CSV table of C-alpha atoms in Angstrom, one decimal:
chain,number,residue,atom,x,y,z
A,479,MET,CA,18.4,14.2,-9.4
A,480,THR,CA,15.5,12.0,-8.2
A,481,VAL,CA,13.2,9.9,-10.4
A,482,ILE,CA,10.5,12.5,-9.7
A,483,ASP,CA,12.6,15.5,-10.9
A,484,ASP,CA,13.1,13.6,-14.1
A,485,ILE,CA,9.5,13.0,-14.9
A,486,TYR,CA,7.4,15.3,-17.1
A,487,GLN,CA,4.4,17.0,-15.6
A,488,GLU,CA,1.2,16.0,-17.6
A,489,ASP,CA,-2.3,17.3,-17.6
A,490,LYS,CA,-4.1,15.5,-14.8
A,491,ALA,CA,-7.6,14.3,-15.5
A,492,PRO,CA,-10.0,14.2,-12.6
A,493,PRO,CA,-10.8,10.7,-11.2
A,494,PRO,CA,-13.7,9.0,-13.0
A,495,PRO,CA,-17.0,8.2,-11.4
A,496,GLY,CA,-16.9,4.9,-9.5
A,497,HIS,CA,-13.4,5.7,-8.6
A,498,PRO,CA,-12.2,3.4,-5.8
A,499,ARG,CA,-10.3,4.8,-2.8
A,500,ILE,CA,-6.6,4.2,-3.6
A,501,LEU,CA,-4.1,3.9,-0.8
A,502,ALA,CA,-0.4,3.2,-1.3
A,503,LEU,CA,1.5,1.5,1.5
A,504,ALA,CA,4.9,3.1,1.2
A,505,ASN,CA,8.2,3.3,3.1
A,506,GLN,CA,11.6,3.1,1.5
A,507,LYS,CA,12.9,1.0,4.4
A,508,GLY,CA,12.5,-2.7,4.1
A,509,GLY,CA,11.2,-5.0,6.8
A,510,VAL,CA,8.8,-2.4,8.4
A,511,GLY,CA,5.6,-4.4,7.7
A,512,LYS,CA,4.3,-2.9,4.4
A,513,THR,CA,3.3,-6.2,2.8
A,514,THR,CA,2.0,-7.7,6.1
A,515,THR,CA,-0.1,-4.6,6.5
A,516,ALA,CA,-1.3,-4.6,2.9
A,517,ILE,CA,-2.4,-8.3,3.2
A,518,ASN,CA,-4.1,-8.0,6.6
A,519,LEU,CA,-5.6,-4.6,6.2
A,520,GLY,CA,-7.0,-5.8,2.8
A,521,THR,CA,-8.4,-8.9,4.5
A,522,ALA,CA,-9.9,-6.9,7.4
A,523,LEU,CA,-11.6,-4.4,5.0
A,524,ALA,CA,-13.0,-7.3,3.0
A,525,ALA,CA,-14.3,-8.9,6.2
A,526,ILE,CA,-16.3,-5.7,7.0
A,527,GLY,CA,-17.9,-5.7,3.5
A,528,GLU,CA,-15.5,-3.7,1.3
A,529,ARG,CA,-14.5,-5.0,-2.1
A,530,VAL,CA,-10.7,-4.8,-2.1
A,531,LEU,CA,-8.0,-5.1,-4.7
A,532,ILE,CA,-4.3,-5.4,-3.6
A,533,VAL,CA,-1.9,-4.3,-6.3
A,534,ASP,CA,1.5,-6.0,-5.8
A,535,LEU,CA,4.2,-3.6,-7.1
A,536,ASP,CA,7.1,-5.2,-5.3
A,537,PRO,CA,9.3,-7.4,-7.6
A,538,GLN,CA,9.7,-9.8,-4.7
A,539,GLY,CA,6.0,-10.6,-4.9
A,540,ASN,CA,5.6,-11.2,-1.2
A,541,ALA,CA,2.0,-10.0,-1.0
A,542,SER,CA,1.1,-12.4,-3.8
A,543,THR,CA,2.9,-15.3,-2.1
A,544,GLY,CA,1.4,-14.3,1.3
A,545,LEU,CA,-2.1,-14.6,-0.2
A,546,GLY,CA,-1.4,-18.1,-1.6
A,547,ILE,CA,-0.8,-17.1,-5.2
A,548,ASP,CA,1.6,-19.6,-6.7
A,549,ARG,CA,4.5,-18.1,-8.8
A,550,ARG,CA,3.8,-20.6,-11.6
A,551,SER,CA,0.2,-19.3,-12.0
A,552,ARG,CA,1.2,-15.6,-12.5
A,553,ASN,CA,0.7,-15.6,-16.2
A,554,CYS,CA,-0.3,-12.0,-16.3
A,555,SER,CA,1.2,-9.7,-13.7
A,556,THR,CA,1.5,-6.0,-12.7
A,557,TYR,CA,4.5,-5.9,-15.0
A,558,ASP,CA,2.4,-6.7,-18.0
A,559,VAL,CA,0.0,-4.0,-17.0
A,560,LEU,CA,2.7,-1.3,-16.5
A,561,ILE,CA,4.4,-2.0,-19.8
A,562,GLY,CA,0.9,-1.6,-21.5
A,563,GLU,CA,0.5,-5.2,-22.6
A,564,ALA,CA,-2.6,-6.0,-20.5
A,565,PRO,CA,-5.4,-4.2,-18.7
A,566,LEU,CA,-5.3,-4.4,-14.9
A,567,ARG,CA,-8.4,-6.7,-14.9
A,568,ASP,CA,-6.5,-9.4,-16.7
A,569,ALA,CA,-3.9,-9.5,-13.9
A,570,VAL,CA,-6.4,-9.8,-11.1
A,571,VAL,CA,-7.0,-13.1,-9.4
A,572,PRO,CA,-9.3,-14.0,-6.5
A,573,THR,CA,-7.8,-15.0,-3.2
A,574,ALA,CA,-9.2,-17.4,-0.6
A,575,VAL,CA,-10.7,-14.4,1.2
A,576,PRO,CA,-14.1,-13.4,-0.1
A,577,ARG,CA,-14.2,-9.9,-1.7
A,578,LEU,CA,-10.4,-9.7,-1.7
A,579,HIS,CA,-8.5,-9.9,-5.0
A,580,ILE,CA,-4.9,-9.3,-6.0
A,581,ALA,CA,-2.9,-8.3,-9.0
A,582,ALA,CA,0.2,-10.4,-8.6
A,583,SER,CA,3.8,-9.3,-9.4
A,584,THR,CA,6.8,-11.1,-10.8
A,585,MET,CA,10.6,-10.4,-10.8
A,586,ASP,CA,10.2,-8.8,-14.2
A,587,LEU,CA,9.1,-5.6,-12.4
A,588,SER,CA,12.7,-5.0,-11.3
A,589,GLY,CA,13.7,-4.0,-14.8
A,590,LEU,CA,10.7,-1.7,-15.4
A,591,GLU,CA,12.6,1.6,-14.9
A,592,LEU,CA,15.1,0.7,-17.7
A,593,GLU,CA,12.4,-0.5,-20.0
A,594,LEU,CA,10.2,2.5,-19.8
A,595,GLY,CA,13.3,4.8,-20.0
A,596,SER,CA,12.1,8.3,-20.7
A,597,THR,CA,8.6,7.3,-21.9
A,598,ARG,CA,6.5,10.4,-21.4
A,599,ASP,CA,3.6,8.8,-19.4
A,600,ARG,CA,5.8,6.5,-17.3
A,601,ALA,CA,4.8,7.9,-14.0
A,602,TYR,CA,1.1,7.5,-14.8
A,603,ARG,CA,1.0,3.9,-16.0
A,604,LEU,CA,-0.7,2.6,-12.8
A,605,ARG,CA,-3.0,5.6,-12.5
A,606,ASP,CA,-4.4,5.0,-16.0
A,607,ALA,CA,-4.7,1.3,-15.4
A,608,ILE,CA,-6.7,1.8,-12.2
A,609,ALA,CA,-8.9,4.4,-13.9
A,610,ALA,CA,-10.0,1.8,-16.4
A,611,LEU,CA,-10.6,-0.8,-13.7
A,612,ASN,CA,-14.2,-0.1,-12.8
A,613,THR,CA,-15.2,0.9,-16.3
A,614,ASN,CA,-18.0,-1.4,-17.5
A,615,ALA,CA,-17.7,-3.5,-14.3
A,616,ALA,CA,-20.8,-5.1,-12.9
A,617,ALA,CA,-22.0,-3.2,-9.8
A,618,ASP,CA,-21.1,-6.1,-7.6
A,619,SER,CA,-17.6,-6.5,-9.1
A,620,ASP,CA,-16.2,-3.0,-8.8
A,621,TYR,CA,-13.7,-2.2,-6.1
A,622,THR,CA,-14.2,0.2,-3.2
A,623,TYR,CA,-10.6,0.0,-2.1
A,624,VAL,CA,-7.3,-0.5,-4.0
A,625,LEU,CA,-4.3,-1.0,-1.7
A,626,ILE,CA,-0.9,-0.8,-3.5
A,627,ASP,CA,2.0,-2.7,-1.9
A,628,CYS,CA,5.1,-0.6,-2.8
A,629,PRO,CA,8.7,-1.9,-3.0
A,630,PRO,CA,11.2,-0.8,-0.3
A,631,SER,CA,12.7,2.1,-2.3
A,632,LEU,CA,11.7,5.4,-3.8
A,633,ASN,CA,11.9,4.3,-7.4
A,634,LEU,CA,9.6,4.6,-10.5
A,635,LEU,CA,7.3,1.8,-9.1
A,636,THR,CA,6.7,3.8,-5.9
A,637,VAL,CA,6.3,7.0,-7.9
A,638,ASN,CA,3.6,5.3,-10.0
A,639,ALA,CA,1.9,4.2,-6.8
A,640,MET,CA,1.9,7.7,-5.4
A,641,ALA,CA,0.8,9.3,-8.7
A,642,ALA,CA,-2.1,6.9,-8.7
A,643,SER,CA,-3.2,7.2,-5.1
A,644,ASP,CA,-5.5,9.3,-3.1
A,645,ALA,CA,-3.4,8.9,0.0
A,646,ILE,CA,-0.4,7.2,1.5
A,647,LEU,CA,-0.5,4.8,4.4
A,648,VAL,CA,2.9,4.5,6.1
A,649,PRO,CA,3.9,1.5,8.1
A,650,LEU,CA,6.6,2.5,10.5
A,651,GLN,CA,8.6,0.0,12.6
A,652,CYS,CA,9.1,0.9,16.3
A,653,GLU,CA,12.9,1.1,16.0
A,654,PHE,CA,15.7,3.7,16.4
A,655,PHE,CA,16.0,5.0,12.9
A,656,ALA,CA,12.2,5.2,12.2
A,657,LEU,CA,11.9,9.0,12.2
A,658,GLU,CA,14.9,9.4,9.9
A,659,GLY,CA,13.4,7.3,7.2
A,660,LEU,CA,10.0,9.0,7.7
A,661,SER,CA,11.3,12.5,6.9
A,662,GLN,CA,12.8,11.3,3.6
A,663,LEU,CA,9.5,9.7,2.7
A,664,LEU,CA,7.5,12.9,3.5
A,665,GLN,CA,9.9,14.9,1.2
A,666,THR,CA,9.1,12.4,-1.6
A,667,VAL,CA,5.4,12.7,-1.0
A,668,GLU,CA,5.7,16.5,-1.1
A,669,GLN,CA,7.6,16.3,-4.4
A,670,VAL,CA,5.0,14.0,-5.9
A,671,ARG,CA,2.3,16.4,-4.7
A,672,SER,CA,3.9,19.4,-6.4
A,673,THR,CA,4.7,17.7,-9.7
A,674,LEU,CA,2.5,14.7,-10.4
A,675,ASN,CA,-0.5,14.4,-8.0
A,676,PRO,CA,-1.7,17.6,-6.2
A,677,ASN,CA,-4.4,15.6,-4.4
A,678,LEU,CA,-2.0,13.2,-2.6
A,679,SER,CA,-2.2,13.2,1.2
A,680,ILE,CA,-0.9,11.2,4.1
A,681,HIS,CA,-3.8,9.0,5.3
A,682,GLY,CA,-1.9,7.9,8.4
A,683,ILE,CA,1.1,6.3,9.9
A,684,VAL,CA,0.7,2.9,11.5
A,685,LEU,CA,3.3,1.9,14.1
A,686,THR,CA,4.3,-1.8,13.6
A,687,MET,CA,6.3,-4.4,15.5
A,688,PHE,CA,5.4,-2.6,18.8
A,689,ASP,CA,6.7,-4.3,22.0
A,690,SER,CA,5.3,-2.7,25.1
A,691,ARG,CA,8.1,-4.3,27.2
A,692,ASN,CA,10.8,-2.5,25.2
A,693,ASN,CA,11.7,1.0,26.4
A,694,LEU,CA,12.9,1.9,22.9
A,695,SER,CA,9.5,1.0,21.3
A,696,ASN,CA,7.7,3.2,23.8
A,697,GLN,CA,10.2,6.1,23.1
A,698,VAL,CA,9.7,5.7,19.3
A,699,VAL,CA,5.9,5.8,19.7
A,700,ALA,CA,6.2,9.0,21.8
A,701,ASP,CA,8.6,10.7,19.3
A,702,VAL,CA,6.5,9.8,16.2
A,703,ARG,CA,3.2,10.9,17.9
A,704,GLN,CA,4.9,14.2,18.9
A,705,PHE,CA,6.3,14.7,15.3
A,706,MET,CA,3.2,13.7,13.3
A,707,GLY,CA,0.4,14.3,15.8
A,708,ALA,CA,-3.1,13.1,14.6
A,709,LYS,CA,-1.6,11.5,11.5
A,710,VAL,CA,-0.6,8.5,13.6
A,711,TYR,CA,-3.3,5.9,13.9
A,712,ASN,CA,-4.3,5.0,17.5
A,713,THR,CA,-4.0,1.3,16.6
A,714,MET,CA,-0.5,-0.1,16.9
A,715,ILE,CA,0.5,-3.5,15.4
A,716,PRO,CA,2.3,-5.6,18.0
A,717,ARG,CA,5.1,-8.0,17.6
A,718,ASN,CA,3.3,-11.3,17.3
A,719,VAL,CA,4.6,-14.7,16.2
A,720,ARG,CA,1.3,-15.6,14.5
A,721,ILE,CA,1.7,-12.6,12.2
A,722,SER,CA,5.2,-13.9,11.2
A,723,GLU,CA,4.0,-17.5,10.7
A,724,ALA,CA,0.9,-16.8,8.6
A,725,PRO,CA,2.7,-15.9,5.2
A,726,SER,CA,4.5,-19.2,5.1
A,727,TYR,CA,1.0,-20.8,4.9
A,728,GLY,CA,-0.1,-18.4,2.2
A,729,LYS,CA,-2.7,-16.9,4.5
A,730,PRO,CA,-3.4,-13.6,6.1
A,731,VAL,CA,-3.1,-13.7,9.9
A,732,LEU,CA,-6.9,-13.1,10.2
A,733,VAL,CA,-7.5,-16.4,8.4
A,734,TYR,CA,-4.5,-18.2,10.1
A,735,ASP,CA,-5.5,-17.3,13.6
A,736,LEU,CA,-8.4,-14.9,14.0
A,737,LYS,CA,-8.2,-14.7,17.8
A,738,CYS,CA,-4.5,-13.7,18.1
A,739,VAL,CA,-3.5,-10.1,19.1
A,740,GLY,CA,-2.2,-9.4,15.6
A,741,SER,CA,-5.5,-10.2,14.0
A,742,GLU,CA,-7.4,-8.0,16.5
A,743,ALA,CA,-5.0,-5.2,15.8
A,744,TYR,CA,-5.6,-5.3,12.1
A,745,LEU,CA,-9.3,-5.4,12.5
A,746,LYS,CA,-9.0,-2.3,14.7
A,747,LEU,CA,-6.8,-0.6,12.1
A,748,ALA,CA,-9.4,-1.3,9.4
A,749,THR,CA,-12.1,0.3,11.5
A,750,GLU,CA,-9.9,3.3,12.0
A,751,VAL,CA,-9.1,3.6,8.3
A,752,ILE,CA,-12.9,3.5,7.5
A,753,GLN,CA,-13.5,6.1,10.2
A,754,ARG,CA,-10.9,8.5,8.7
A,755,GLU,CA,-12.5,7.9,5.3
A,756,ARG,CA,-15.9,9.0,6.7
A,757,GLU,CA,-14.3,12.1,8.3
A,758,LEU,CA,-12.6,13.0,4.9
A,759,LEU,CA,-16.0,12.7,3.1
A,760,THR,CA,-17.8,15.0,5.6
A,761,HIS,CA,-15.2,17.8,5.4
């Protein structure tokens, strides 16, 4: 029995006005570029004028560290929000990037599933916290995008993210077992859609760590595009040493080295995400 099967179905309220677009970055495999994509897509969206909040739902807290948020300064975290001890606004801190904020995480999150046990609303904790986010916010301080960095597993934290989100953005590493993991994730999305969040969709799949010199990389790209069609973004994130170096300086790669191929790729991805958003609004 999965964590989803075990969660009660609740009445689902429609999203309130001023609702930001909420995208969860999810893949149960580790090391596929979820956090890197959350940080750099968030930075790129902020750079083109969006007001972005990253919600760090990974107990490892790499998104928080990668944006320069010191562990000792995380007095209020996403853990406090999910157990109901603080509103989400209290966990939000600014980053060095204008218009980009983050709700940081701590290791306490790893025990959340046990703590919430069979609490009736446990799948909707994050949804309800985000719903209250823009309430009474000044017009220039509400968020237009919320990006949720999920842990590398399909646990209660990821289910909370999916129950709260409009769509899922899936980073997929160009490696041999990529499609195997993708089909499992798609099953989970389908389960969440049928039980917790009927409006959930796949926004897109972004191929990461692409190396054009590698035949396997090219084969994975061909297979994923054949399997998922138009759901795969045109932009691919290349293997790039500058992307790997940037987190150790507490900076997104776009701040660390704007001219590198990794930064250019994330700016292209942000443009593509915005383009898909416009298409969704016109349909």
